[in-house]
Amino acid sequence: MADARVLEYKDTYLASSFDCDDILLVPPSLSFWLTHTQDLDNQSVAAMDFCSKKVIIFSVNDNEDFGRGDDGSHWSLLVYDRSMNAFVHHDSMEGANNLHAVKLYEAVKPFVGRAAVASAKPKSSSSRARNNKKKKEPAANKSKPSAASTAPPAFIESSSTPQQMNGYDCGLYVIAIARIICQWHTSNSKKKAENWFPALQKHVNASVELTLRDEVMKLIEDLRISG
């Protein structure tokens, strides 16, 4: 339902709708480049200024053809949250993009901030034993800030991601989930949850396949006219 051009337009729309310097929406083409570029270094990613962001949202694609970054058949989201010191993968098709999300996570985790620097250093056997424990998805009221931690950021395959009802509306879920995360992060409500999972479960469901369809079609038409 949504190709890379529509998702990039979506990022522009969200960035203008939620004016917050703490959030970085990485364009799908750049996420793809980060995933498939070998030997990334600080100079390569410096312009993205990952270290200054509290939330970084990447688009994940199942395309393996480096020559066609806008190809592929399925999209999902990888979200870095500094307060959790974790990357959370939201996939509306039961983890179909897990391997691609892990590949992107491995590529960018050394560059997201001080908490990830330690991942480039040799670990003691005791450290490896501790880090081999499976990371569970945090409860809504259990997430605690850990930006000052020396532990590398974890990877979490979210079990609370709403699942699409067909094989083609992954783009709608990517848009809906990204919007919920931006709304959560910019909210000033006193009742704000410790993470976006409750809002995701409450507001994103099969209805997005209808409610967002017209909005996405308008984005496509705008792109067609402008392009």
PDB file of C-alpha atoms in Angstrom:
ATOM      1  CA  MET A   1       0.000   0.000   0.000  1.00  0.00           C
ATOM      2  CA  ALA A   2       2.878   2.406   0.686  1.00  0.00           C
ATOM      3  CA  ASP A   3       6.188   2.580  -1.123  1.00  0.00           C
ATOM      4  CA  ALA A   4       9.373   4.323  -0.009  1.00  0.00           C
ATOM      5  CA  ARG A   5       8.314   7.671  -1.537  1.00  0.00           C
ATOM      6  CA  VAL A   6       5.051   7.707   0.405  1.00  0.00           C
ATOM      7  CA  LEU A   7       6.809   6.762   3.647  1.00  0.00           C
ATOM      8  CA  GLU A   8       9.377   9.519   3.127  1.00  0.00           C
ATOM      9  CA  TYR A   9       6.539  11.985   2.559  1.00  0.00           C
ATOM     10  CA  LYS A  10       4.984  10.629   5.759  1.00  0.00           C
ATOM     11  CA  ASP A  11       8.213  11.384   7.642  1.00  0.00           C
ATOM     12  CA  THR A  12       8.131  14.964   6.367  1.00  0.00           C
ATOM     13  CA  TYR A  13       4.488  15.289   7.431  1.00  0.00           C
ATOM     14  CA  LEU A  14       5.138  13.889  10.916  1.00  0.00           C
ATOM     15  CA  ALA A  15       8.232  16.057  11.396  1.00  0.00           C
ATOM     16  CA  SER A  16       6.178  19.172  10.622  1.00  0.00           C
ATOM     17  CA  SER A  17       3.194  18.019  12.706  1.00  0.00           C
ATOM     18  CA  PHE A  18       5.268  17.163  15.781  1.00  0.00           C
ATOM     19  CA  ASP A  19       7.846  19.920  16.043  1.00  0.00           C
ATOM     20  CA  CYS A  20      10.276  18.261  18.417  1.00  0.00           C
ATOM     21  CA  ASP A  21      14.061  18.255  18.154  1.00  0.00           C
ATOM     22  CA  ASP A  22      14.220  15.113  20.302  1.00  0.00           C
ATOM     23  CA  ILE A  23      12.679  12.935  17.562  1.00  0.00           C
ATOM     24  CA  LEU A  24      14.503  11.827  14.421  1.00  0.00           C
ATOM     25  CA  LEU A  25      12.543  10.199  11.587  1.00  0.00           C
ATOM     26  CA  VAL A  26      15.128   8.502   9.397  1.00  0.00           C
ATOM     27  CA  PRO A  27      13.980   8.365   5.734  1.00  0.00           C
ATOM     28  CA  PRO A  28      13.413   4.839   4.360  1.00  0.00           C
ATOM     29  CA  SER A  29      16.149   5.258   1.753  1.00  0.00           C
ATOM     30  CA  LEU A  30      18.636   6.223   4.459  1.00  0.00           C
ATOM     31  CA  SER A  31      17.531   3.381   6.722  1.00  0.00           C
ATOM     32  CA  PHE A  32      18.123   1.000   3.815  1.00  0.00           C
ATOM     33  CA  TRP A  33      21.577   2.486   3.194  1.00  0.00           C
ATOM     34  CA  LEU A  34      22.516   2.117   6.867  1.00  0.00           C
ATOM     35  CA  THR A  35      21.355  -1.501   6.852  1.00  0.00           C
ATOM     36  CA  HIS A  36      23.406  -2.538   3.844  1.00  0.00           C
ATOM     37  CA  THR A  37      26.528  -0.370   4.086  1.00  0.00           C
ATOM     38  CA  GLN A  38      29.511  -2.240   5.447  1.00  0.00           C
ATOM     39  CA  ASP A  39      32.011  -0.640   7.817  1.00  0.00           C
ATOM     40  CA  LEU A  40      29.942   2.349   8.895  1.00  0.00           C
ATOM     41  CA  ASP A  41      32.009   4.894  10.807  1.00  0.00           C
ATOM     42  CA  ASN A  42      31.362   8.042  12.831  1.00  0.00           C
ATOM     43  CA  GLN A  43      32.000  10.280   9.855  1.00  0.00           C
ATOM     44  CA  SER A  44      29.369   8.442   7.802  1.00  0.00           C
ATOM     45  CA  VAL A  45      26.587   8.955  10.358  1.00  0.00           C
ATOM     46  CA  ALA A  46      27.695  12.233  11.997  1.00  0.00           C
ATOM     47  CA  ALA A  47      25.228  14.368  10.043  1.00  0.00           C
ATOM     48  CA  MET A  48      22.295  12.412  11.485  1.00  0.00           C
ATOM     49  CA  ASP A  49      23.281  13.465  15.024  1.00  0.00           C
ATOM     50  CA  PHE A  50      21.914  10.288  16.619  1.00  0.00           C
ATOM     51  CA  CYS A  51      23.470  11.101  19.991  1.00  0.00           C
ATOM     52  CA  SER A  52      21.280  14.170  20.526  1.00  0.00           C
ATOM     53  CA  LYS A  53      17.968  12.383  19.916  1.00  0.00           C
ATOM     54  CA  LYS A  54      15.736  10.716  22.487  1.00  0.00           C
ATOM     55  CA  VAL A  55      13.654   8.820  19.926  1.00  0.00           C
ATOM     56  CA  ILE A  56      14.899   7.618  16.517  1.00  0.00           C
ATOM     57  CA  ILE A  57      12.455   5.979  14.108  1.00  0.00           C
ATOM     58  CA  PHE A  58      13.795   3.826  11.265  1.00  0.00           C
ATOM     59  CA  SER A  59      11.828   2.147   8.464  1.00  0.00           C
ATOM     60  CA  VAL A  60      12.724  -1.506   7.871  1.00  0.00           C
ATOM     61  CA  ASN A  61      12.312  -3.162   4.469  1.00  0.00           C
ATOM     62  CA  ASP A  62      12.800  -6.771   3.367  1.00  0.00           C
ATOM     63  CA  ASN A  63      14.588  -5.770   0.159  1.00  0.00           C
ATOM     64  CA  GLU A  64      18.030  -7.345  -0.362  1.00  0.00           C
ATOM     65  CA  ASP A  65      18.854  -5.590  -3.653  1.00  0.00           C
ATOM     66  CA  PHE A  66      21.196  -2.701  -2.823  1.00  0.00           C
ATOM     67  CA  GLY A  67      20.641  -1.280  -6.293  1.00  0.00           C
ATOM     68  CA  ARG A  68      16.921  -0.831  -5.619  1.00  0.00           C
ATOM     69  CA  GLY A  69      16.453   0.754  -2.226  1.00  0.00           C
ATOM     70  CA  ASP A  70      12.736   1.420  -2.829  1.00  0.00           C
ATOM     71  CA  ASP A  71      11.945  -2.217  -3.621  1.00  0.00           C
ATOM     72  CA  GLY A  72      10.783  -4.982  -1.287  1.00  0.00           C
ATOM     73  CA  SER A  73       7.397  -6.297  -0.219  1.00  0.00           C
ATOM     74  CA  HIS A  74       7.107  -5.578   3.517  1.00  0.00           C
ATOM     75  CA  TRP A  75       7.731  -2.610   5.820  1.00  0.00           C
ATOM     76  CA  SER A  76       8.082  -2.381   9.600  1.00  0.00           C
ATOM     77  CA  LEU A  77       9.472   0.060  12.188  1.00  0.00           C
ATOM     78  CA  LEU A  78      12.601  -0.028  14.345  1.00  0.00           C
ATOM     79  CA  VAL A  79      12.466   2.528  17.158  1.00  0.00           C
ATOM     80  CA  TYR A  80      15.338   3.538  19.403  1.00  0.00           C
ATOM     81  CA  ASP A  81      14.221   4.942  22.749  1.00  0.00           C
ATOM     82  CA  ARG A  82      17.003   6.441  24.853  1.00  0.00           C
ATOM     83  CA  SER A  83      15.075   6.169  28.128  1.00  0.00           C
ATOM     84  CA  MET A  84      14.810   2.385  27.624  1.00  0.00           C
ATOM     85  CA  ASN A  85      18.278   2.103  26.086  1.00  0.00           C
ATOM     86  CA  ALA A  86      16.644  -0.239  23.595  1.00  0.00           C
ATOM     87  CA  PHE A  87      15.610  -0.672  19.979  1.00  0.00           C
ATOM     88  CA  VAL A  88      12.006  -1.862  19.640  1.00  0.00           C
ATOM     89  CA  HIS A  89      10.909  -3.576  16.427  1.00  0.00           C
ATOM     90  CA  HIS A  90       7.236  -3.164  15.508  1.00  0.00           C
ATOM     91  CA  ASP A  91       6.208  -5.587  12.771  1.00  0.00           C
ATOM     92  CA  SER A  92       2.551  -5.953  11.759  1.00  0.00           C
ATOM     93  CA  MET A  93       3.215  -9.346  10.162  1.00  0.00           C
ATOM     94  CA  GLU A  94       4.394 -11.493  13.061  1.00  0.00           C
ATOM     95  CA  GLY A  95       8.056 -10.578  12.922  1.00  0.00           C
ATOM     96  CA  ALA A  96       8.489 -11.178   9.183  1.00  0.00           C
ATOM     97  CA  ASN A  97      11.166  -8.469   9.065  1.00  0.00           C
ATOM     98  CA  ASN A  98      12.992  -9.606  12.197  1.00  0.00           C
ATOM     99  CA  LEU A  99      16.259 -10.513  10.438  1.00  0.00           C
ATOM    100  CA  HIS A 100      16.290  -7.221   8.534  1.00  0.00           C
ATOM    101  CA  ALA A 101      15.536  -5.254  11.721  1.00  0.00           C
ATOM    102  CA  VAL A 102      18.332  -7.013  13.600  1.00  0.00           C
ATOM    103  CA  LYS A 103      20.723  -6.234  10.742  1.00  0.00           C
ATOM    104  CA  LEU A 104      19.849  -2.531  10.958  1.00  0.00           C
ATOM    105  CA  TYR A 105      20.096  -2.631  14.765  1.00  0.00           C
ATOM    106  CA  GLU A 106      23.579  -4.157  14.599  1.00  0.00           C
ATOM    107  CA  ALA A 107      24.647  -1.504  12.091  1.00  0.00           C
ATOM    108  CA  VAL A 108      23.503   1.573  14.025  1.00  0.00           C
ATOM    109  CA  LYS A 109      23.713   0.622  17.702  1.00  0.00           C
ATOM    110  CA  PRO A 110      27.365   1.773  18.062  1.00  0.00           C
ATOM    111  CA  PHE A 111      26.347   5.295  17.020  1.00  0.00           C
ATOM    112  CA  VAL A 112      23.261   6.151  19.076  1.00  0.00           C
ATOM    113  CA  GLY A 113      25.083   7.568  22.055  1.00  0.00           C
ATOM    114  CA  ARG A 114      27.302   7.083  25.060  1.00  0.00           C
ATOM    115  CA  ALA A 115      25.291   4.077  26.221  1.00  0.00           C
ATOM    116  CA  ALA A 116      26.283   2.154  23.101  1.00  0.00           C
ATOM    117  CA  VAL A 117      29.993   2.967  23.075  1.00  0.00           C
ATOM    118  CA  ALA A 118      30.749   0.051  25.364  1.00  0.00           C
ATOM    119  CA  SER A 119      29.457  -2.393  22.745  1.00  0.00           C
ATOM    120  CA  ALA A 120      32.606  -1.837  20.693  1.00  0.00           C
ATOM    121  CA  LYS A 121      34.853  -2.877  23.594  1.00  0.00           C
ATOM    122  CA  PRO A 122      35.800  -6.467  24.507  1.00  0.00           C
ATOM    123  CA  LYS A 123      33.517  -7.881  27.192  1.00  0.00           C
ATOM    124  CA  SER A 124      34.494 -10.033  30.110  1.00  0.00           C
ATOM    125  CA  SER A 125      33.000 -13.518  30.380  1.00  0.00           C
ATOM    126  CA  SER A 126      30.779 -12.335  33.222  1.00  0.00           C
ATOM    127  CA  SER A 127      29.496  -9.439  31.108  1.00  0.00           C
ATOM    128  CA  ARG A 128      28.723 -11.768  28.216  1.00  0.00           C
ATOM    129  CA  ALA A 129      26.792 -14.062  30.537  1.00  0.00           C
ATOM    130  CA  ARG A 130      24.681 -11.201  31.825  1.00  0.00           C
ATOM    131  CA  ASN A 131      23.983  -9.848  28.330  1.00  0.00           C
ATOM    132  CA  ASN A 132      22.943 -13.264  27.028  1.00  0.00           C
ATOM    133  CA  LYS A 133      19.756 -13.088  29.076  1.00  0.00           C
ATOM    134  CA  LYS A 134      16.698 -12.571  26.864  1.00  0.00           C
ATOM    135  CA  LYS A 135      15.463  -9.002  26.863  1.00  0.00           C
ATOM    136  CA  LYS A 136      11.756  -8.815  27.639  1.00  0.00           C
ATOM    137  CA  GLU A 137       9.434  -6.105  26.421  1.00  0.00           C
ATOM    138  CA  PRO A 138       9.107  -3.568  29.259  1.00  0.00           C
ATOM    139  CA  ALA A 139       5.764  -3.103  30.942  1.00  0.00           C
ATOM    140  CA  ALA A 140       4.118   0.272  30.514  1.00  0.00           C
ATOM    141  CA  ASN A 141       4.966   1.350  34.048  1.00  0.00           C
ATOM    142  CA  LYS A 142       8.346  -0.351  34.385  1.00  0.00           C
ATOM    143  CA  SER A 143      10.483   1.538  31.872  1.00  0.00           C
ATOM    144  CA  LYS A 144      13.252   3.508  33.567  1.00  0.00           C
ATOM    145  CA  PRO A 145      15.729   5.986  32.074  1.00  0.00           C
ATOM    146  CA  SER A 146      19.041   4.329  31.330  1.00  0.00           C
ATOM    147  CA  ALA A 147      20.828   6.766  29.020  1.00  0.00           C
ATOM    148  CA  ALA A 148      23.751   6.967  31.415  1.00  0.00           C
ATOM    149  CA  SER A 149      24.142   3.190  31.473  1.00  0.00           C
ATOM    150  CA  THR A 150      27.283   1.657  30.010  1.00  0.00           C
ATOM    151  CA  ALA A 151      25.341  -1.322  28.636  1.00  0.00           C
ATOM    152  CA  PRO A 152      24.801  -1.500  24.868  1.00  0.00           C
ATOM    153  CA  PRO A 153      21.225  -0.921  23.748  1.00  0.00           C
ATOM    154  CA  ALA A 154      19.027  -4.020  23.652  1.00  0.00           C
ATOM    155  CA  PHE A 155      16.910  -5.308  20.781  1.00  0.00           C
ATOM    156  CA  ILE A 156      13.242  -6.002  21.557  1.00  0.00           C
ATOM    157  CA  GLU A 157      10.861  -7.734  19.168  1.00  0.00           C
ATOM    158  CA  SER A 158       7.584  -6.199  20.315  1.00  0.00           C
ATOM    159  CA  SER A 159       4.818  -8.622  21.175  1.00  0.00           C
ATOM    160  CA  SER A 160       2.248  -5.817  21.427  1.00  0.00           C
ATOM    161  CA  THR A 161       2.367  -4.680  17.789  1.00  0.00           C
ATOM    162  CA  PRO A 162      -1.099  -4.694  16.160  1.00  0.00           C
ATOM    163  CA  GLN A 163      -1.278  -7.231  13.317  1.00  0.00           C
ATOM    164  CA  GLN A 164      -2.521  -6.462   9.825  1.00  0.00           C
ATOM    165  CA  MET A 165      -5.473  -8.427   8.477  1.00  0.00           C
ATOM    166  CA  ASN A 166      -4.134  -8.830   4.944  1.00  0.00           C
ATOM    167  CA  GLY A 167      -0.843  -9.098   3.082  1.00  0.00           C
ATOM    168  CA  TYR A 168      -0.536  -5.572   1.721  1.00  0.00           C
ATOM    169  CA  ASP A 169      -1.349  -2.904   4.339  1.00  0.00           C
ATOM    170  CA  CYS A 170       1.977  -2.906   6.199  1.00  0.00           C
ATOM    171  CA  GLY A 171       2.600   0.702   5.130  1.00  0.00           C
ATOM    172  CA  LEU A 172      -0.572   1.860   6.855  1.00  0.00           C
ATOM    173  CA  TYR A 173       0.560   0.264  10.114  1.00  0.00           C
ATOM    174  CA  VAL A 174       4.022   1.827   9.795  1.00  0.00           C
ATOM    175  CA  ILE A 175       2.401   5.252   9.430  1.00  0.00           C
ATOM    176  CA  ALA A 176      -0.083   4.692  12.265  1.00  0.00           C
ATOM    177  CA  ILE A 177       2.535   3.350  14.683  1.00  0.00           C
ATOM    178  CA  ALA A 178       5.009   6.148  13.913  1.00  0.00           C
ATOM    179  CA  ARG A 179       2.303   8.719  14.530  1.00  0.00           C
ATOM    180  CA  ILE A 180       1.378   7.167  17.894  1.00  0.00           C
ATOM    181  CA  ILE A 181       5.044   7.221  18.980  1.00  0.00           C
ATOM    182  CA  CYS A 182       5.392  10.889  18.030  1.00  0.00           C
ATOM    183  CA  GLN A 183       2.157  11.760  19.837  1.00  0.00           C
ATOM    184  CA  TRP A 184       3.290   9.904  22.952  1.00  0.00           C
ATOM    185  CA  HIS A 185       6.728  11.524  23.040  1.00  0.00           C
ATOM    186  CA  THR A 186       5.433  15.078  22.553  1.00  0.00           C
ATOM    187  CA  SER A 187       2.539  14.712  24.996  1.00  0.00           C
ATOM    188  CA  ASN A 188       2.623  16.835  28.138  1.00  0.00           C
ATOM    189  CA  SER A 189      -0.213  14.968  29.833  1.00  0.00           C
ATOM    190  CA  LYS A 190       0.269  14.211  33.517  1.00  0.00           C
ATOM    191  CA  LYS A 191      -1.221  10.771  32.815  1.00  0.00           C
ATOM    192  CA  LYS A 192       1.395  10.005  30.155  1.00  0.00           C
ATOM    193  CA  ALA A 193       2.552   6.376  30.264  1.00  0.00           C
ATOM    194  CA  GLU A 194       6.226   5.439  30.596  1.00  0.00           C
ATOM    195  CA  ASN A 195       6.253   4.223  26.985  1.00  0.00           C
ATOM    196  CA  TRP A 196       3.990   4.214  23.931  1.00  0.00           C
ATOM    197  CA  PHE A 197       2.818   0.567  24.162  1.00  0.00           C
ATOM    198  CA  PRO A 198      -0.556   1.255  25.866  1.00  0.00           C
ATOM    199  CA  ALA A 199      -1.441   3.934  23.289  1.00  0.00           C
ATOM    200  CA  LEU A 200      -0.411   1.598  20.487  1.00  0.00           C
ATOM    201  CA  GLN A 201      -2.694  -1.157  21.717  1.00  0.00           C
ATOM    202  CA  LYS A 202      -5.552   1.283  22.300  1.00  0.00           C
ATOM    203  CA  HIS A 203      -5.457   3.292  19.070  1.00  0.00           C
ATOM    204  CA  VAL A 204      -3.926   1.094  16.366  1.00  0.00           C
ATOM    205  CA  ASN A 205      -5.991  -1.841  15.133  1.00  0.00           C
ATOM    206  CA  ALA A 206      -7.546  -3.200  11.973  1.00  0.00           C
ATOM    207  CA  SER A 207      -9.516   0.031  11.548  1.00  0.00           C
ATOM    208  CA  VAL A 208      -6.384   1.767  10.244  1.00  0.00           C
ATOM    209  CA  GLU A 209      -6.811  -0.274   7.075  1.00  0.00           C
ATOM    210  CA  LEU A 210      -9.872   1.894   6.393  1.00  0.00           C
ATOM    211  CA  THR A 211      -9.281   5.156   8.245  1.00  0.00           C
ATOM    212  CA  LEU A 212      -5.770   5.762   6.890  1.00  0.00           C
ATOM    213  CA  ARG A 213      -6.392   4.520   3.373  1.00  0.00           C
ATOM    214  CA  ASP A 214      -7.859   7.791   2.084  1.00  0.00           C
ATOM    215  CA  GLU A 215      -5.073   9.771   3.730  1.00  0.00           C
ATOM    216  CA  VAL A 216      -2.394   7.611   2.124  1.00  0.00           C
ATOM    217  CA  MET A 217      -4.116   7.770  -1.255  1.00  0.00           C
ATOM    218  CA  LYS A 218      -4.027  11.552  -0.997  1.00  0.00           C
ATOM    219  CA  LEU A 219      -0.294  11.389  -0.255  1.00  0.00           C
ATOM    220  CA  ILE A 220       0.187   9.226  -3.324  1.00  0.00           C
ATOM    221  CA  GLU A 221      -1.799  11.661  -5.455  1.00  0.00           C
ATOM    222  CA  ASP A 222       0.214  14.603  -4.126  1.00  0.00           C
ATOM    223  CA  LEU A 223       3.416  12.750  -5.013  1.00  0.00           C
ATOM    224  CA  ARG A 224       2.097  11.955  -8.482  1.00  0.00           C
ATOM    225  CA  ILE A 225       1.233  15.580  -9.145  1.00  0.00           C
ATOM    226  CA  SER A 226       4.508  16.932  -7.752  1.00  0.00           C
ATOM    227  CA  GLY A 227       6.674  14.237  -9.330  1.00  0.00           C
TER     228      GLY A 227
END
